[in-house]
PDB file of C-alpha atoms in Angstrom:
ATOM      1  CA  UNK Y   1      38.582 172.148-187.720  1.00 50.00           C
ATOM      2  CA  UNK Y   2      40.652 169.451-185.958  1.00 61.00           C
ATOM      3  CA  UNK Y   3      40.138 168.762-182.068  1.00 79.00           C
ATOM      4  CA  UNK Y   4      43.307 168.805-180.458  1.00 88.00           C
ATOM      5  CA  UNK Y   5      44.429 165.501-179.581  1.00 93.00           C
ATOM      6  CA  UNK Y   6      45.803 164.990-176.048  1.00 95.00           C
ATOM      7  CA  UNK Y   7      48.242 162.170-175.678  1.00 96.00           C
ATOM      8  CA  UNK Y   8      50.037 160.361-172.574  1.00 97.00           C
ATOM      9  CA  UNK Y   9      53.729 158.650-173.629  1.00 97.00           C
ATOM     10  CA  UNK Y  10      53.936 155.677-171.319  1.00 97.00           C
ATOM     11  CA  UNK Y  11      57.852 154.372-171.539  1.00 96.00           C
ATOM     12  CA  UNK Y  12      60.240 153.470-169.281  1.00 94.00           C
ATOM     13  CA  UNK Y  13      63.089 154.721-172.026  1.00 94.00           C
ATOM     14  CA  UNK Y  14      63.735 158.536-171.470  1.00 95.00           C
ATOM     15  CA  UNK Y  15      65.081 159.042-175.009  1.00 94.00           C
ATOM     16  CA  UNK Y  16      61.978 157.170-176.504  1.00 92.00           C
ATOM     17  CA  UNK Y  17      59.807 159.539-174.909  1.00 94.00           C
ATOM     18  CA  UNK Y  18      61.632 162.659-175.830  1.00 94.00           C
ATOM     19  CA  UNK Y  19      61.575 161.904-179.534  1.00 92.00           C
ATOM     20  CA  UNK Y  20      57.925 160.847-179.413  1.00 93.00           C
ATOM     21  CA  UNK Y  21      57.152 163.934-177.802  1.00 95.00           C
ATOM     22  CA  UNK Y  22      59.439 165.929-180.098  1.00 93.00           C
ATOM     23  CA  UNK Y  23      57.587 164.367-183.380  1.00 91.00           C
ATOM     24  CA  UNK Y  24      54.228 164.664-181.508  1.00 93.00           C
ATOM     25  CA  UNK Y  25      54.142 167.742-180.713  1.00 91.00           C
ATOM     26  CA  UNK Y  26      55.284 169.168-184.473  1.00 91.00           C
ATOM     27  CA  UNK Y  27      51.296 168.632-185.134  1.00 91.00           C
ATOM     28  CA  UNK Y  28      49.505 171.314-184.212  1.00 92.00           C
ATOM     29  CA  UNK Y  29      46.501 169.219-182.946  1.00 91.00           C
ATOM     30  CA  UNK Y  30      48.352 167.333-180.495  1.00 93.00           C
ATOM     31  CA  UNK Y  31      49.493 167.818-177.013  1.00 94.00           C
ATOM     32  CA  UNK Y  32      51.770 165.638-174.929  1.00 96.00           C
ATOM     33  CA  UNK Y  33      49.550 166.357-171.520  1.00 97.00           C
ATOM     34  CA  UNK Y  34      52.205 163.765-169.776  1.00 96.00           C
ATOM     35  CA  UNK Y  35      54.648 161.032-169.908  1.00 96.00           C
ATOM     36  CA  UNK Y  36      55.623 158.205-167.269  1.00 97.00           C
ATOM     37  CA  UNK Y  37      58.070 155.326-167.092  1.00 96.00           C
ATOM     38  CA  UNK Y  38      56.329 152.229-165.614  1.00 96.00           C
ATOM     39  CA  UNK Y  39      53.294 150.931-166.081  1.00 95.00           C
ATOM     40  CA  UNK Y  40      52.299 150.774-162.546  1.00 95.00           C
ATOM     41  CA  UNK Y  41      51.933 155.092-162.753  1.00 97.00           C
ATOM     42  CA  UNK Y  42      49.990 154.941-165.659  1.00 97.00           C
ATOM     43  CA  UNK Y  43      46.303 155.439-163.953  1.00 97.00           C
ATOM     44  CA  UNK Y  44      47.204 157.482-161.889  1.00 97.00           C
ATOM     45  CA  UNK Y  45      48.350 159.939-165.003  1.00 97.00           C
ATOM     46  CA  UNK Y  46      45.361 159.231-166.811  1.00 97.00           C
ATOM     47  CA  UNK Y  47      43.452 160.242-163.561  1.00 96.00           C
ATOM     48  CA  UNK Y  48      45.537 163.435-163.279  1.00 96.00           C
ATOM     49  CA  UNK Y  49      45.863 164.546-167.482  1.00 96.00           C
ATOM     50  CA  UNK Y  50      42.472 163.194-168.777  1.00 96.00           C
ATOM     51  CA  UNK Y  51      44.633 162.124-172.412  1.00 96.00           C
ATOM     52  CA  UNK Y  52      42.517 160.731-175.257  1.00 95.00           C
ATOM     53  CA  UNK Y  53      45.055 158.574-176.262  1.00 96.00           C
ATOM     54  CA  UNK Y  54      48.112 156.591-174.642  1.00 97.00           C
ATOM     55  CA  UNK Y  55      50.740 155.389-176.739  1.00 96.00           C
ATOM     56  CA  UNK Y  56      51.575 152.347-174.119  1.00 96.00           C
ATOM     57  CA  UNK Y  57      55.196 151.101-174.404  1.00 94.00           C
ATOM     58  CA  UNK Y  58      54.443 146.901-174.025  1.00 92.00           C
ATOM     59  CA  UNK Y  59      57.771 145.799-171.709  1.00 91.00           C
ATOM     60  CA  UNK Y  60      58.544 147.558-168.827  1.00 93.00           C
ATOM     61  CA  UNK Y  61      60.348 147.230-165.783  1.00 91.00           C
ATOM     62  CA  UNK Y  62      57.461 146.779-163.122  1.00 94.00           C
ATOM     63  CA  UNK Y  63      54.158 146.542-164.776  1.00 95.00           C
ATOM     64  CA  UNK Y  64      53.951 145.640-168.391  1.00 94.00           C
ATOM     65  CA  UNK Y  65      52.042 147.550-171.190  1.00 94.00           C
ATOM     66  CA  UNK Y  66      49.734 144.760-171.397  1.00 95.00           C
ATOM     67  CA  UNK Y  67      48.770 144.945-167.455  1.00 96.00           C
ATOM     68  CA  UNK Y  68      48.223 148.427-167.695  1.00 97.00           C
ATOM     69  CA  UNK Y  69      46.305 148.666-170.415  1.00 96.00           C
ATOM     70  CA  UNK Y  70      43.799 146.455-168.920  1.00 95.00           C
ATOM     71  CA  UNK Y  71      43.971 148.822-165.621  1.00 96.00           C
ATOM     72  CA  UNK Y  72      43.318 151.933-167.740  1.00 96.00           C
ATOM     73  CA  UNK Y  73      40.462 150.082-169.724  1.00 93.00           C
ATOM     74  CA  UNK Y  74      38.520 149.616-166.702  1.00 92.00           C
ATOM     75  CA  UNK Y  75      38.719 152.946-166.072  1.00 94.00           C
ATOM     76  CA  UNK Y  76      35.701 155.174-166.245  1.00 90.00           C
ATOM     77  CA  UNK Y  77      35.813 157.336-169.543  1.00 87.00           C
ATOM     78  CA  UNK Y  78      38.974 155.141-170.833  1.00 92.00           C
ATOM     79  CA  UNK Y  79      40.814 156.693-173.402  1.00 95.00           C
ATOM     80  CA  UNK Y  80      42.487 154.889-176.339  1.00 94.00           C
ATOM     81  CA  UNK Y  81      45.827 152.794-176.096  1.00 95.00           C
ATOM     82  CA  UNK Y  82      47.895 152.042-178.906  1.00 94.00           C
ATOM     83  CA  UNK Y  83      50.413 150.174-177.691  1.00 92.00           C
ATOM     84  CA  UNK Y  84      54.559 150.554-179.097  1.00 90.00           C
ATOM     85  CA  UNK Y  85      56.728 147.364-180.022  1.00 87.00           C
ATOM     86  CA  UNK Y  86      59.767 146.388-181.266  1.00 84.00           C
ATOM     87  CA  UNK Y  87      58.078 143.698-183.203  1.00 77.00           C
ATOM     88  CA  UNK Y  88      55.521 142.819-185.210  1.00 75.00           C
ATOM     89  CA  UNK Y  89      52.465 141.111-184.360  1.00 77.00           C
ATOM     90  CA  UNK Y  90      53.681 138.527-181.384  1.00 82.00           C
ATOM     91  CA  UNK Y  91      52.457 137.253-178.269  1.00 86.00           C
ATOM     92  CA  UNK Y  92      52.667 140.349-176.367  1.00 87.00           C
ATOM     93  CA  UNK Y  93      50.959 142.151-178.712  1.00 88.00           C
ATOM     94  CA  UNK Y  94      47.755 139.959-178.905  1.00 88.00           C
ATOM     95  CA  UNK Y  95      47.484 140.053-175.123  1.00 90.00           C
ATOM     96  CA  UNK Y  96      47.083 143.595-175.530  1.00 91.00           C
ATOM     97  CA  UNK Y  97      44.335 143.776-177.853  1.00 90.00           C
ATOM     98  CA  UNK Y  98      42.718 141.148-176.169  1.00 89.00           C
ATOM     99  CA  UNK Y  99      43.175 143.845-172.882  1.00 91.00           C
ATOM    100  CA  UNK Y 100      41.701 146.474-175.220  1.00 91.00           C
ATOM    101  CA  UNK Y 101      44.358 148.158-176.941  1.00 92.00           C
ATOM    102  CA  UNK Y 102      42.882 149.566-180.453  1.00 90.00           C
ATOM    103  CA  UNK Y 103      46.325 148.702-182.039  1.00 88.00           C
ATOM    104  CA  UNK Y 104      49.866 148.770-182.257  1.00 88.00           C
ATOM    105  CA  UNK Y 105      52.850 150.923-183.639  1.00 87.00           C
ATOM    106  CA  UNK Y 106      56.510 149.738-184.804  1.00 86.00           C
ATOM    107  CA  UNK Y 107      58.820 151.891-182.405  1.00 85.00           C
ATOM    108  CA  UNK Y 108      60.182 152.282-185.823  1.00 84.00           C
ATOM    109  CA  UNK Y 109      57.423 153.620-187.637  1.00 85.00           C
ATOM    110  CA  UNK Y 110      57.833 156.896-189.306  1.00 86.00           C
ATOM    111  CA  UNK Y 111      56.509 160.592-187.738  1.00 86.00           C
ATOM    112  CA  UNK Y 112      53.930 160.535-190.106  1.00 87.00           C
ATOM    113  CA  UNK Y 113      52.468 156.984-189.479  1.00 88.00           C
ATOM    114  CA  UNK Y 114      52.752 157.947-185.642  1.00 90.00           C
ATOM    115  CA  UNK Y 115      50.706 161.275-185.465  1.00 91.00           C
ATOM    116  CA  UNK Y 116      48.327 159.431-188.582  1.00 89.00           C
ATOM    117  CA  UNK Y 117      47.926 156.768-185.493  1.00 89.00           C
ATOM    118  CA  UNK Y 118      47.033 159.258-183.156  1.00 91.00           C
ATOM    119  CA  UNK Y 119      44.425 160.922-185.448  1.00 89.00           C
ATOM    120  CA  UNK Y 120      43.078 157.351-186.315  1.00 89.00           C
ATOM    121  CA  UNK Y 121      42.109 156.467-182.847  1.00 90.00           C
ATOM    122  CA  UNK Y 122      40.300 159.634-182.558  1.00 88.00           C
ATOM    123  CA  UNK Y 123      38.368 159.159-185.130  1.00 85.00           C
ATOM    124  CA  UNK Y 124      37.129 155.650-184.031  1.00 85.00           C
ATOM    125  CA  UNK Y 125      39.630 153.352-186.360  1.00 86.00           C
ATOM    126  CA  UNK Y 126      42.044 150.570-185.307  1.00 83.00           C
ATOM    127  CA  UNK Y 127      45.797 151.477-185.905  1.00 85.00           C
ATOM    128  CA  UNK Y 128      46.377 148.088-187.470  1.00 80.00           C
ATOM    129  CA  UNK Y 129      46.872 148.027-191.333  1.00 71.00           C
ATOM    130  CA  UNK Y 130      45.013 144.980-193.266  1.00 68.00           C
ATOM    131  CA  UNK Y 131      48.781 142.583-193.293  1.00 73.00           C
ATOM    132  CA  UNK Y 132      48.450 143.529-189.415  1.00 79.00           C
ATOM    133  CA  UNK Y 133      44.843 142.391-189.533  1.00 80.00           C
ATOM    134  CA  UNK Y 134      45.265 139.098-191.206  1.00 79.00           C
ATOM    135  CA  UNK Y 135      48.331 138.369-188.735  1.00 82.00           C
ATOM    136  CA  UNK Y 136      45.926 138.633-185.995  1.00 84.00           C
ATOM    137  CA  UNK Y 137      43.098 137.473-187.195  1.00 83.00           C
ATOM    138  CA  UNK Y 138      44.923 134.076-188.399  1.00 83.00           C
ATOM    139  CA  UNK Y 139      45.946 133.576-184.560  1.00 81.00           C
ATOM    140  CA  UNK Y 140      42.392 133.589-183.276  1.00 79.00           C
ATOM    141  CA  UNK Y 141      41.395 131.414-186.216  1.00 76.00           C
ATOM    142  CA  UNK Y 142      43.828 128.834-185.345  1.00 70.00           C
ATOM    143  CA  UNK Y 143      43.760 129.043-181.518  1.00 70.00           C
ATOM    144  CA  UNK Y 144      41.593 126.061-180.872  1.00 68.00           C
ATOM    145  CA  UNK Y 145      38.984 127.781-178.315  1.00 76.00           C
ATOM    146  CA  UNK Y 146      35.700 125.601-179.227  1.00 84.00           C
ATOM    147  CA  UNK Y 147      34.231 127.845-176.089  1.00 86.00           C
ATOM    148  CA  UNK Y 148      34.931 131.290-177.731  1.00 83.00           C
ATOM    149  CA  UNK Y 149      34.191 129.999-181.428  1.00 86.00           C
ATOM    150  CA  UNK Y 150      30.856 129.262-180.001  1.00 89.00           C
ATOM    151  CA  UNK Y 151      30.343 131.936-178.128  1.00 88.00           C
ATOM    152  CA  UNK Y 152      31.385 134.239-181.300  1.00 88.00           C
ATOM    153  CA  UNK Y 153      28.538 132.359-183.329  1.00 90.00           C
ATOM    154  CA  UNK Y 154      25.690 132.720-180.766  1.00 92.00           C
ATOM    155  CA  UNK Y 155      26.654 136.961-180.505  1.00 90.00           C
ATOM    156  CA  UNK Y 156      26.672 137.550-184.323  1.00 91.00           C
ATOM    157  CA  UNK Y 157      23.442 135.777-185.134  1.00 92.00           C
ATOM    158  CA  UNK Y 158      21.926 139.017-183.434  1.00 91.00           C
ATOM    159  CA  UNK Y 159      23.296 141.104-185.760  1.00 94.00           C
ATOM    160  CA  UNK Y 160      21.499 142.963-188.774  1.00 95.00           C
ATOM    161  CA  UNK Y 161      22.268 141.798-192.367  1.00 95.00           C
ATOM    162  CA  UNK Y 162      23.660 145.883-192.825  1.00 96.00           C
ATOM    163  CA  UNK Y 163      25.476 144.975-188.889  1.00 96.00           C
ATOM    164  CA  UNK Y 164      27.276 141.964-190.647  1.00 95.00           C
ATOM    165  CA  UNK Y 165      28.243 144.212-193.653  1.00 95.00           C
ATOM    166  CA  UNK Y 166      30.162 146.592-190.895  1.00 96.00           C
ATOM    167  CA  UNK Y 167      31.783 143.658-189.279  1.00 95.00           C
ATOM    168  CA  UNK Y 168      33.166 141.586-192.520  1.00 93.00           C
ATOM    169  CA  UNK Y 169      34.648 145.302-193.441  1.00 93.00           C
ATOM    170  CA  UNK Y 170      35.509 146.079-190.232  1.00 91.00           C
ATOM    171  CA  UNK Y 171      37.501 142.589-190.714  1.00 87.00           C
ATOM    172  CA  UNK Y 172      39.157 143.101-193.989  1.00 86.00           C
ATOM    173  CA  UNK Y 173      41.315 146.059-191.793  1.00 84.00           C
ATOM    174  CA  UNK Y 174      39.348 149.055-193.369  1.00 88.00           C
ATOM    175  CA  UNK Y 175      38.737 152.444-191.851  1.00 88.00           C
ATOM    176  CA  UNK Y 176      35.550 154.281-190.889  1.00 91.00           C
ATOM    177  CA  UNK Y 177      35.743 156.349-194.023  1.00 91.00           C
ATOM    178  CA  UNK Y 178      36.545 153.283-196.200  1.00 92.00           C
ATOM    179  CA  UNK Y 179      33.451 151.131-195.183  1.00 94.00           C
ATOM    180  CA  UNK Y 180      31.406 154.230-195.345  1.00 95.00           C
ATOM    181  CA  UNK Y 181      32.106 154.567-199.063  1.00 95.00           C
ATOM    182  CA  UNK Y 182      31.485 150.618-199.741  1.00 94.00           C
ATOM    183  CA  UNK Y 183      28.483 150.581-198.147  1.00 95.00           C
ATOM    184  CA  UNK Y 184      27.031 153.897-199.514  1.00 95.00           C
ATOM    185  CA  UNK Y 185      26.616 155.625-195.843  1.00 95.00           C
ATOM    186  CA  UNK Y 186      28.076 157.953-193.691  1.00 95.00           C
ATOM    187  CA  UNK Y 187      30.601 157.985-191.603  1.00 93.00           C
ATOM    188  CA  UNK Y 188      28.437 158.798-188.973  1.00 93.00           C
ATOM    189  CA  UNK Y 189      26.170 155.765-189.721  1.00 96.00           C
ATOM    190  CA  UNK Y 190      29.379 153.518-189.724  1.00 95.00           C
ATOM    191  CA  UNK Y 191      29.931 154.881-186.489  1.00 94.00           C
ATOM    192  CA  UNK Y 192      26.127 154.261-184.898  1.00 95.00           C
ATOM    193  CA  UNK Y 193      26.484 150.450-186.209  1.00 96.00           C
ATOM    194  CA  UNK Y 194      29.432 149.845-184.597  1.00 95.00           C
ATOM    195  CA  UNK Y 195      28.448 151.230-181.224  1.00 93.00           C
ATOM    196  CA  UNK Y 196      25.475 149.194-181.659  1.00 96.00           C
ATOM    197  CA  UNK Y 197      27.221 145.991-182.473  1.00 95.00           C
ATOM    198  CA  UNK Y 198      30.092 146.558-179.579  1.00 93.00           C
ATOM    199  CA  UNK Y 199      26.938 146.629-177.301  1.00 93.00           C
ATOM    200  CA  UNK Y 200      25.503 143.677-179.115  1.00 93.00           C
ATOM    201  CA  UNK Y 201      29.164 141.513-179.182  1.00 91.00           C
ATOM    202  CA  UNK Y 202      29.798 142.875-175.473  1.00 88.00           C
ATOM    203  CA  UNK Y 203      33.365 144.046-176.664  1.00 88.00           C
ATOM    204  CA  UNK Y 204      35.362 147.315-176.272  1.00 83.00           C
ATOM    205  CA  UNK Y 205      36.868 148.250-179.520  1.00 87.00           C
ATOM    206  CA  UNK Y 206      36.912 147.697-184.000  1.00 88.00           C
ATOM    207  CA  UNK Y 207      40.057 144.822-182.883  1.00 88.00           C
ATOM    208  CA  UNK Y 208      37.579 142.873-180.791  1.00 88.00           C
ATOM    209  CA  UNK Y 209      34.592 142.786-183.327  1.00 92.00           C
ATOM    210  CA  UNK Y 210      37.216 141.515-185.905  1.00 89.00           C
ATOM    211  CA  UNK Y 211      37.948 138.852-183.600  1.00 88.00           C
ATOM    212  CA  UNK Y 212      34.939 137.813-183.088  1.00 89.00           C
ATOM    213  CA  UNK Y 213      33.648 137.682-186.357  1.00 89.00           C
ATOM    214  CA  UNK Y 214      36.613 135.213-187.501  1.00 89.00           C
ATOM    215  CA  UNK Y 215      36.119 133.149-184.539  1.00 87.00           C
ATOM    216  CA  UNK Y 216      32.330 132.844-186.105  1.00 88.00           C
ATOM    217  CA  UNK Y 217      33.398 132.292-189.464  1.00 87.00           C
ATOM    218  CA  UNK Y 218      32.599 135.019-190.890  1.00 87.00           C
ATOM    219  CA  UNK Y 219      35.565 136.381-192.118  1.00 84.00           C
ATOM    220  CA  UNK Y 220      35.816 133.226-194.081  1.00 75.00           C
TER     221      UNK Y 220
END
């Protein structure tokens, strides 16, 4: 059976958040637990609901989705942002993920790829889909940051040889249950190495150990 997914709308248009909460809440294993309209109120509502996931509108009037991730990341017992854009992978978006957002969705994405979103997150993927992946990815590659390319290098030599098999799938945009069936594990083992190489790579989230890897080279 499911677990019921509990989700906080962050967006500072009204009609945004009534249609996401509308299309949300036609799965019965989610519940809208709250929705605010700035960024600044957006740990405070965390505080108050306890959501697992926060679909974080990125350009608001006082504090920006990218701000408030980062607050609600250094929260105790986070819970997952996804953040919502107009656009595709820009700028905005990268600052983001590199706050600790575990993705992004199109404001026009369909009800289905929303609530498939919301389930993803849950179950310890990235909402990103392998084009998304390679967008980003290319960024970091090209960025220039000798620092962070070493850095990268020095963190993955500590990996495993079955650690670096997670990480180059992890990289290639593939789920849990995807990398699980290449490697000829479990789900539950994908899960253990990447908790285990998050520690290892002292980042938060699947994005981050993508980025890191093709900042090493190894996605290459």
């Amino acid at each position: 059976m499911l677990d019921t997914c509990r989700v906080l709308l962050v967006d500072d248009d009204p009609l945004v958040r009534s249609g996401l909460r509308l299309l949300l809440t036609s799965d019965p294993h989610v519940e809208v637990v709250g929705e605010v309209a700035d960024g600044d109120e957006v740990v405070e509502a965390v505080q108050r609901h306890a959501p697992d996931v926060v679909l974080m509108d990125l350009r608001m009037a006082r504090t920006d989705g990218v701000e408030a991730t980062r607050a609600v990341r250094r929260l105790p017992r986070a819970p997952h942002v996804v953040v919502l854009t107009v656009w595709d992978v820009d700028d905005a978006v990268l600052r983001s993920l590199d706050a600790g957002a575990e993705g992004f969705l199109l404001k026009s994405s369909s009800p289905t790829e929303i609530i498939a979103a919301v389930r993803a997150v849950m179950a310890g993927d990235a909402v990103l889909s392998p084009r998304s992946t390679r967008q980003v990815l290319d960024h970091y590659r090209d960025d220039g940051d000798r620092r962070a390319v070493e850095e990268a290098q020095a963190a993955l030599a500590g990996l495993t040889d079955r650690e670096r098999d997670v990480v180059v799938a992890v990289g290639q945009g593939l789920s849990n249950a995807e990398v699980a069936s290449g490697l000829y594990v479990s789900v539950a083992t994908v899960k253990a190495h990447l908790a285990t190489i998050q520690t290892k790579l002292g980042v938060r989230n699947r994005v981050q150990v993508a980025v890191r890897a093709e900042r090493a080279g190894l996605l290459r």
